[in-house]
Coordinates of N, CA and C in Angstrom, one line a residue:
X137 N -36.5 -92.0 27.1 CA -36.3 -91.6 28.4 C -37.6 -91.3 29.1
X138 N -38.5 -90.6 28.4 CA -39.8 -90.2 28.9 C -40.6 -91.5 29.2
X139 N -40.5 -92.5 28.4 CA -41.2 -93.8 28.6 C -40.7 -94.4 29.8
X140 N -39.4 -94.5 30.0 CA -38.9 -95.1 31.2 C -39.3 -94.4 32.5
X141 N -39.3 -93.0 32.4 CA -39.8 -92.2 33.6 C -41.3 -92.5 33.9
X142 N -42.1 -92.6 32.8 CA -43.5 -92.9 33.0 C -43.7 -94.3 33.6
X143 N -43.0 -95.3 33.2 CA -43.1 -96.7 33.7 C -42.6 -96.7 35.2
X144 N -41.5 -96.0 35.5 CA -41.1 -96.0 36.9 C -42.1 -95.2 37.8
X145 N -42.6 -94.1 37.3 CA -43.6 -93.4 38.0 C -44.9 -94.2 38.3
X146 N -45.3 -95.0 37.3 CA -46.5 -95.8 37.4 C -46.2 -96.9 38.4
X147 N -45.0 -97.5 38.4 CA -44.7 -98.6 39.3 C -44.7 -98.0 40.8
X148 N -44.1 -96.9 41.0 CA -44.1 -96.3 42.3 C -45.5 -95.9 42.8
X149 N -46.3 -95.4 41.9 CA -47.7 -95.1 42.2 C -48.5 -96.3 42.6
X150 N -48.3 -97.4 41.9 CA -49.0 -98.7 42.2 C -48.5 -99.2 43.6
X151 N -47.2 -99.1 43.8 CA -46.7 -99.6 45.1 C -47.2 -98.8 46.2
X152 N -47.3 -97.4 46.1 CA -47.9 -96.6 47.1 C -49.3 -96.9 47.3
X153 N -50.1 -97.1 46.3 CA -51.5 -97.4 46.4 C -51.8 -98.7 47.1
X154 N -50.9 -99.7 46.9 CA -51.2 -101.0 47.5 C -50.8 -101.0 48.9
X155 N -50.0 -100.0 49.4 CA -49.5 -100.0 50.8 C -50.5 -99.1 51.6
X156 N -51.4 -98.3 51.0 CA -52.3 -97.5 51.7 C -53.4 -98.4 52.3
X157 N -53.6 -98.3 53.6 CA -54.6 -99.1 54.3 C -56.0 -98.8 53.7
X158 N -56.8 -99.8 53.5 CA -58.1 -99.6 52.9 C -59.0 -98.6 53.7
X159 N -58.9 -98.6 55.0 CA -59.7 -97.8 55.8 C -59.4 -96.3 55.5
X160 N -58.2 -96.0 55.0 CA -57.8 -94.6 54.8 C -58.4 -94.0 53.5
X161 N -59.1 -94.9 52.7 CA -59.6 -94.4 51.5 C -60.9 -93.6 51.7
X162 N -61.6 -93.8 52.9 CA -62.8 -93.1 53.2 C -64.1 -93.8 52.7
X163 N -64.0 -94.9 52.0 CA -65.2 -95.6 51.5 C -65.2 -97.1 51.8
X164 N -64.3 -97.6 52.6 CA -64.3 -99.0 52.9 C -63.7 -99.1 54.3
X165 N -64.1 -100.1 55.0 CA -63.5 -100.3 56.4 C -63.9 -101.7 56.9
X166 N -63.1 -102.1 57.9 CA -63.3 -103.4 58.5 C -64.5 -103.3 59.5
X167 N -65.2 -104.4 59.7 CA -66.3 -104.4 60.6 C -66.1 -105.5 61.6
X168 N -66.6 -105.3 62.8 CA -66.7 -106.3 63.8 C -67.9 -107.2 63.5
X169 N -67.7 -108.5 63.5 CA -68.8 -109.4 63.2 C -69.9 -109.3 64.2
X170 N -69.6 -109.0 65.5 CA -70.6 -108.8 66.5 C -71.5 -107.7 66.2
X171 N -71.0 -106.6 65.6 CA -71.8 -105.4 65.3 C -72.9 -105.8 64.3
X172 N -72.6 -106.7 63.4 CA -73.6 -107.1 62.4 C -74.5 -108.2 62.9
X173 N -74.4 -108.6 64.2 CA -75.2 -109.7 64.7 C -74.7 -111.1 64.3
X174 N -73.4 -111.2 63.9 CA -72.9 -112.5 63.5 C -72.0 -113.1 64.6
X175 N -72.6 -113.1 65.8 CA -71.8 -113.6 66.9 C -71.7 -115.1 66.9
X176 N -72.7 -115.8 66.3 CA -72.7 -117.2 66.3 C -72.1 -117.8 65.0
X177 N -71.8 -119.0 65.0 CA -71.4 -119.7 63.8 C -72.6 -119.8 62.9
X178 N -72.4 -119.9 61.6 CA -73.5 -120.1 60.7 C -74.1 -121.5 60.8
X179 N -75.4 -121.6 60.4 CA -76.0 -122.9 60.4 C -76.6 -123.2 59.0
X180 N -77.0 -124.4 58.8 CA -77.6 -124.8 57.5 C -79.0 -125.2 57.8
X181 N -80.0 -124.6 57.2 CA -81.4 -125.0 57.4 C -82.0 -125.4 56.1
X182 N -83.0 -126.3 56.2 CA -83.8 -126.8 55.0 C -85.2 -126.3 55.2
X183 N -85.7 -125.5 54.2 CA -87.0 -125.0 54.1 C -87.8 -125.7 53.0
X184 N -89.0 -126.2 53.2 CA -89.8 -126.8 52.1 C -91.1 -126.0 52.0
X185 N -91.2 -125.4 50.9 CA -92.4 -124.5 50.6 C -93.1 -124.9 49.3
X186 N -94.3 -124.5 49.1 CA -95.0 -124.6 47.9 C -95.6 -123.2 47.6
X187 N -95.4 -122.8 46.3 CA -96.2 -121.6 45.9 C -97.2 -121.9 44.8
X188 N -98.2 -121.0 44.8 CA -99.4 -121.3 44.0 C -99.6 -120.1 43.1
X189 N -99.5 -120.3 41.8 CA -99.7 -119.3 40.8 C -101.1 -119.4 40.2
X190 N -101.7 -118.2 40.0 CA -103.0 -118.2 39.3 C -102.8 -117.3 38.0
X191 N -103.0 -117.8 36.9 CA -102.8 -117.1 35.6 C -104.0 -116.4 35.0
X192 N -105.2 -116.7 35.5 CA -106.4 -116.2 34.9 C -107.4 -115.7 35.9
X193 N -108.5 -115.3 35.5 CA -109.6 -114.8 36.4 C -109.4 -113.3 36.8
X194 N -110.2 -112.9 37.8 CA -110.2 -111.5 38.1 C -109.0 -111.1 38.9
X195 N -108.3 -112.0 39.5 CA -107.1 -111.7 40.4 C -105.9 -112.6 40.2
X196 N -105.3 -112.5 39.0 CA -104.2 -113.4 38.7 C -103.0 -113.0 39.6
X197 N -102.2 -114.0 40.0 CA -101.0 -113.7 40.8 C -99.7 -113.7 40.0
X198 N -99.8 -114.2 38.8 CA -98.6 -114.2 37.9 C -99.1 -113.7 36.6
X199 N -98.4 -112.6 36.1 CA -98.8 -112.1 34.8 C -97.6 -111.8 33.9
X200 N -97.8 -111.9 32.6 CA -96.7 -111.5 31.7 C -96.9 -110.0 31.4
X201 N -95.9 -109.2 31.7 CA -95.9 -107.8 31.4 C -95.3 -107.4 30.1
X202 N -94.4 -108.3 29.6 CA -93.8 -108.0 28.3 C -93.9 -109.3 27.5
X203 N -94.6 -109.3 26.3 CA -94.7 -110.5 25.5 C -93.4 -110.9 24.9
X204 N -93.3 -112.2 24.5 CA -92.2 -112.7 23.8 C -92.0 -112.0 22.4
X205 N -90.9 -112.1 21.9 CA -90.7 -111.6 20.5 C -91.4 -112.6 19.5
X206 N -92.0 -112.0 18.5 CA -92.9 -112.8 17.6 C -92.2 -114.1 17.1
X207 N -91.0 -114.0 16.7 CA -90.3 -115.1 16.1 C -90.0 -116.2 17.1
X208 N -90.2 -116.0 18.4 CA -89.9 -117.0 19.4 C -91.1 -117.5 20.1
X209 N -92.3 -117.0 19.8 CA -93.5 -117.4 20.5 C -93.7 -118.8 20.8
X210 N -93.5 -119.7 19.8 CA -93.9 -121.1 20.0 C -92.7 -121.9 20.5
X211 N -91.5 -121.5 20.3 CA -90.3 -122.3 20.7 C -89.8 -122.1 22.1
X212 N -89.6 -120.8 22.4 CA -88.9 -120.5 23.7 C -89.5 -119.4 24.5
X213 N -90.4 -118.6 23.8 CA -91.0 -117.4 24.4 C -89.9 -116.4 24.8
X214 N -88.8 -116.4 24.1 CA -87.6 -115.5 24.4 C -88.1 -114.1 24.4
X215 N -87.7 -113.4 25.5 CA -88.0 -112.0 25.6 C -89.2 -111.7 26.5
X216 N -90.0 -112.7 26.8 CA -91.2 -112.6 27.7 C -90.7 -112.3 29.1
X217 N -91.4 -111.4 29.8 CA -91.1 -111.1 31.2 C -92.4 -111.1 32.0
X218 N -92.3 -111.8 33.1 CA -93.5 -111.9 34.0 C -93.2 -111.5 35.4
X219 N -94.2 -111.1 36.1 CA -94.1 -110.8 37.6 C -95.1 -111.6 38.3
X220 N -94.7 -111.8 39.6 CA -95.7 -112.6 40.4 C -95.7 -112.2 41.9
X221 N -96.8 -112.4 42.5 CA -96.9 -112.2 43.9 C -97.8 -113.4 44.4
X222 N -97.2 -114.5 44.8 CA -97.9 -115.7 45.1 C -97.8 -116.1 46.5
X223 N -98.9 -116.8 47.0 CA -98.8 -117.3 48.4 C -97.8 -118.5 48.5
X224 N -97.2 -118.6 49.7 CA -96.2 -119.6 50.0 C -96.8 -120.4 51.1
X225 N -97.0 -121.7 50.9 CA -97.6 -122.6 51.9 C -96.7 -123.7 52.3
X226 N -97.1 -124.4 53.4 CA -96.4 -125.6 53.9 C -96.7 -126.9 53.1
X227 N -97.8 -126.9 52.4 CA -98.2 -128.1 51.7 C -98.6 -127.8 50.2
X228 N -98.8 -128.8 49.4 CA -99.0 -128.6 48.0 C -100.5 -128.2 47.7
X229 N -101.4 -128.2 48.7 CA -102.7 -127.8 48.4 C -102.8 -126.3 48.6
X230 N -103.5 -125.6 47.7 CA -103.6 -124.1 47.9 C -104.3 -123.7 49.2
X231 N -105.0 -124.6 49.9 CA -105.6 -124.3 51.2 C -104.7 -124.6 52.4
X232 N -103.5 -125.0 52.1 CA -102.5 -125.3 53.2 C -102.2 -124.0 53.9
X233 N -101.6 -124.2 55.1 CA -101.2 -123.0 55.9 C -100.3 -122.1 55.2
X234 N -100.6 -120.8 55.1 CA -99.8 -119.8 54.4 C -98.7 -119.3 55.4
X235 N -97.4 -119.4 54.9 CA -96.3 -119.0 55.7 C -95.5 -117.8 55.1
X236 N -96.0 -117.3 54.0 CA -95.3 -116.2 53.4 C -95.8 -116.0 52.0
X237 N -95.0 -115.2 51.2 CA -95.3 -114.9 49.8 C -94.0 -115.0 49.0
X238 N -94.2 -115.1 47.7 CA -93.1 -115.1 46.8 C -93.4 -113.9 45.8
X239 N -92.5 -112.9 45.9 CA -92.6 -111.8 45.0 C -91.4 -112.0 44.0
X240 N -91.7 -112.0 42.7 CA -90.7 -112.4 41.8 C -90.8 -111.7 40.4
X241 N -89.7 -111.9 39.7 CA -89.6 -111.5 38.3 C -89.0 -112.6 37.6
X242 N -89.6 -113.0 36.4 CA -89.0 -114.1 35.6 C -89.0 -113.6 34.1
X243 N -87.9 -114.0 33.5 CA -87.7 -113.6 32.1 C -87.3 -114.9 31.3
X244 N -88.0 -115.0 30.1 CA -87.6 -116.1 29.2 C -86.3 -115.7 28.5
X245 N -85.2 -116.3 28.9 CA -83.9 -115.8 28.5 C -83.1 -116.7 27.5
X246 N -83.8 -117.7 27.0 CA -83.1 -118.6 26.1 C -83.9 -118.5 24.7
X247 N -83.1 -118.5 23.7 CA -83.7 -118.5 22.3 C -84.1 -119.9 21.8
X248 N -83.5 -120.9 22.4 CA -83.6 -122.3 21.9 C -84.6 -123.1 22.7
X249 N -84.8 -122.8 24.0 CA -85.8 -123.6 24.8 C -86.4 -122.7 25.8
X250 N -87.5 -123.2 26.4 CA -88.1 -122.4 27.4 C -87.4 -122.5 28.8
X251 N -86.5 -121.6 29.1 CA -85.8 -121.5 30.3 C -86.0 -120.1 30.9
X252 N -86.0 -120.0 32.2 CA -86.3 -118.7 32.8 C -85.1 -118.2 33.6
X253 N -84.9 -117.0 33.6 CA -84.0 -116.3 34.5 C -84.9 -115.8 35.6
X254 N -84.7 -116.2 36.8 CA -85.6 -115.9 37.9 C -85.0 -115.1 39.0
X255 N -85.7 -114.1 39.5 CA -85.4 -113.3 40.7 C -86.5 -113.5 41.7
X256 N -86.3 -114.3 42.7 CA -87.4 -114.7 43.7 C -87.0 -114.2 45.0
X257 N -88.0 -113.5 45.7 CA -87.9 -113.2 47.1 C -88.9 -114.0 47.9
X258 N -88.5 -114.9 48.7 CA -89.3 -115.7 49.5 C -89.5 -114.8 50.8
X259 N -90.7 -114.3 51.0 CA -90.9 -113.4 52.2 C -91.7 -114.2 53.2
X260 N -91.0 -114.4 54.4 CA -91.6 -115.3 55.4 C -92.4 -114.5 56.4
X261 N -93.6 -115.0 56.8 CA -94.5 -114.3 57.7 C -94.8 -115.0 59.0
X262 N -94.1 -116.1 59.3 CA -94.5 -117.0 60.4 C -93.3 -117.2 61.3
X263 N -93.5 -117.3 62.6 CA -92.5 -117.7 63.6 C -91.3 -116.8 63.7
X264 N -90.2 -117.3 64.0 CA -89.0 -116.5 64.2 C -88.4 -115.9 62.9
X265 N -88.9 -116.4 61.8 CA -88.4 -115.9 60.5 C -89.4 -114.8 59.9
X266 N -90.4 -114.4 60.7 CA -91.4 -113.4 60.3 C -90.6 -112.1 59.9
X267 N -90.8 -111.7 58.6 CA -90.2 -110.5 58.2 C -88.9 -110.7 57.4
X268 N -88.3 -111.9 57.5 CA -87.1 -112.2 56.8 C -87.4 -112.7 55.4
X269 N -86.4 -112.5 54.6 CA -86.5 -113.0 53.2 C -85.3 -113.8 52.8
X270 N -85.5 -114.7 51.8 CA -84.5 -115.5 51.2 C -84.6 -115.2 49.7
X271 N -83.4 -114.8 49.1 CA -83.4 -114.4 47.7 C -82.7 -115.5 46.8
X272 N -83.5 -115.9 45.8 CA -83.0 -116.9 44.8 C -82.9 -116.2 43.5
X273 N -81.8 -116.4 42.8 CA -81.5 -115.8 41.5 C -80.7 -116.8 40.6
X274 N -81.3 -117.0 39.4 CA -80.5 -117.9 38.5 C -81.4 -118.5 37.4
X275 N -80.8 -119.5 36.8 CA -81.5 -120.1 35.6 C -82.4 -121.2 36.1
X276 N -83.6 -121.2 35.6 CA -84.6 -122.2 35.9 C -84.8 -123.0 34.7
X277 N -84.2 -124.2 34.6 CA -84.3 -125.0 33.4 C -85.6 -125.8 33.4
X278 N -86.6 -125.3 32.9 CA -88.0 -125.8 33.1 C -88.2 -127.2 32.5
X279 N -87.3 -127.6 31.6 CA -87.5 -128.9 31.0 C -87.0 -130.0 31.9
X280 N -86.3 -129.7 33.0 CA -85.9 -130.7 34.0 C -86.9 -130.9 35.0
X281 N -87.0 -132.2 35.5 CA -88.0 -132.4 36.6 C -87.6 -131.7 37.9
X282 N -86.3 -131.7 38.3 CA -85.9 -131.0 39.5 C -84.8 -130.0 39.0
X283 N -85.0 -128.7 39.3 CA -84.0 -127.7 38.9 C -83.3 -127.1 40.1
X284 N -82.1 -126.8 40.0 CA -81.2 -126.2 41.0 C -80.9 -124.8 40.7
X285 N -81.2 -123.9 41.7 CA -81.0 -122.4 41.5 C -80.3 -121.9 42.8
X286 N -79.3 -121.0 42.6 CA -78.6 -120.5 43.8 C -79.4 -119.6 44.7
X287 N -79.1 -119.7 46.0 CA -79.6 -118.7 47.0 C -78.4 -117.6 47.0
X288 N -78.8 -116.4 46.8 CA -77.8 -115.3 46.7 C -77.8 -114.3 47.9
X289 N -78.7 -114.5 48.8 CA -78.8 -113.6 49.9 C -80.1 -113.6 50.6
X290 N -80.3 -112.6 51.5 CA -81.5 -112.5 52.2 C -81.5 -111.3 53.1
X291 N -82.6 -111.2 53.9 CA -82.6 -110.1 54.9 C -83.1 -110.7 56.2
X292 N -83.0 -109.9 57.3 CA -83.4 -110.3 58.6 C -82.5 -111.5 59.1
X293 N -83.2 -112.6 59.4 CA -82.4 -113.8 59.8 C -81.5 -114.4 58.8
X294 N -81.7 -113.9 57.5 CA -80.9 -114.5 56.4 C -79.9 -113.6 55.8
X295 N -79.4 -112.6 56.6 CA -78.3 -111.7 56.1 C -77.1 -112.6 55.9
X296 N -76.4 -112.3 54.8 CA -75.2 -113.1 54.4 C -75.6 -114.6 54.0
X297 N -76.8 -114.8 53.7 CA -77.2 -116.2 53.3 C -76.7 -116.6 52.0
X298 N -76.3 -117.9 51.9 CA -75.9 -118.6 50.7 C -76.6 -120.0 50.7
X299 N -76.5 -120.6 49.5 CA -77.1 -121.9 49.4 C -77.6 -122.2 48.1
X300 N -78.6 -123.1 48.0 CA -79.3 -123.4 46.8 C -80.7 -123.9 47.0
X301 N -81.5 -123.8 46.0 CA -82.9 -124.2 46.0 C -83.1 -125.3 44.9
X302 N -83.9 -126.3 45.3 CA -84.3 -127.3 44.3 C -85.8 -127.1 44.1
X303 N -86.2 -126.9 42.9 CA -87.6 -126.7 42.6 C -88.2 -127.8 41.7
X304 N -89.4 -128.1 41.9 CA -90.1 -129.1 41.1 C -91.6 -128.7 40.9
X305 N -92.0 -128.9 39.7 CA -93.4 -128.5 39.3 C -94.3 -129.6 39.8
X306 N -95.2 -129.3 40.6 CA -96.2 -130.3 41.1 C -97.4 -130.4 40.2
X307 N -97.9 -129.2 39.8 CA -99.1 -129.1 38.9 C -98.9 -127.9 38.0
X308 N -99.3 -128.0 36.7 CA -99.2 -126.9 35.8 C -100.2 -127.0 34.7
X309 N -101.1 -126.0 34.7 CA -102.0 -125.8 33.6 C -101.8 -124.3 33.1
X310 N -101.2 -124.1 32.0 CA -100.9 -122.7 31.5 C -102.1 -121.8 31.4
X311 N -103.3 -122.4 31.4 CA -104.5 -121.6 31.2 C -105.0 -121.1 32.6
X312 N -104.7 -121.9 33.7 CA -105.4 -121.6 35.0 C -104.4 -121.3 36.1
X313 N -103.6 -122.4 36.5 CA -102.8 -122.2 37.7 C -101.6 -123.2 37.7
X314 N -100.7 -123.1 38.7 CA -99.7 -124.1 38.9 C -99.3 -124.1 40.4
X315 N -98.7 -125.2 40.8 CA -98.2 -125.4 42.1 C -96.7 -125.8 42.0
X316 N -95.8 -125.1 42.6 CA -94.4 -125.3 42.5 C -93.8 -125.6 43.9
X317 N -93.0 -126.7 44.0 CA -92.4 -127.0 45.2 C -91.0 -126.4 45.2
X318 N -90.6 -125.8 46.4 CA -89.2 -125.4 46.6 C -88.6 -126.0 47.8
X319 N -87.5 -126.6 47.7 CA -86.7 -127.1 48.8 C -85.4 -126.2 48.8
X320 N -85.3 -125.4 49.9 CA -84.3 -124.4 50.0 C -83.3 -124.8 51.1
X321 N -82.0 -124.9 50.7 CA -81.0 -125.3 51.6 C -80.1 -124.0 51.8
X322 N -80.2 -123.4 53.0 CA -79.6 -122.1 53.2 C -78.6 -122.1 54.4
X323 N -77.4 -121.5 54.1 CA -76.5 -121.3 55.2 C -76.7 -119.9 55.7
X324 N -76.9 -119.7 57.0 CA -77.2 -118.4 57.5 C -76.8 -118.4 59.0
X325 N -76.9 -117.2 59.6 CA -76.5 -117.0 61.0 C -77.6 -117.0 61.9

């Protein structure tokens, strides 16, 4: 009898909870799209950038802050974590016009091959996108020529952004520097 009473009480509670309007809970509510600046339909834009890493010298822009676990040093660098603050340019040459920066965190997250879990903020400093960011987060399969990584959001002109980025290594010397190309396809308002 007590079990039946408990089940009936539970069902009634669930029914009551599902009929309560979300706004009445005090922590969630509906928003007007215009209030968020989402008056227009979203658009899809293609951005092509290059970022330039420096690994050595007096002012490196990419550094490993946590070394890999000893048993993975040569195979995958599993456990290594690096941070970066690199220039973002319109061309593959380091002397190309600077249009922003890439602030990022990367972790070697595979035990079997050198793949990175990356968190990249593309911070734009030119034109109508000045001050806006595009955030990319995902697996960077470094053994592939072209890698695809999701766009998970952004700020400023890129609020509610989604999409994907394709990345390609243009130049890489692990002792000195690299140049990486990013083609970002982003849906935004």
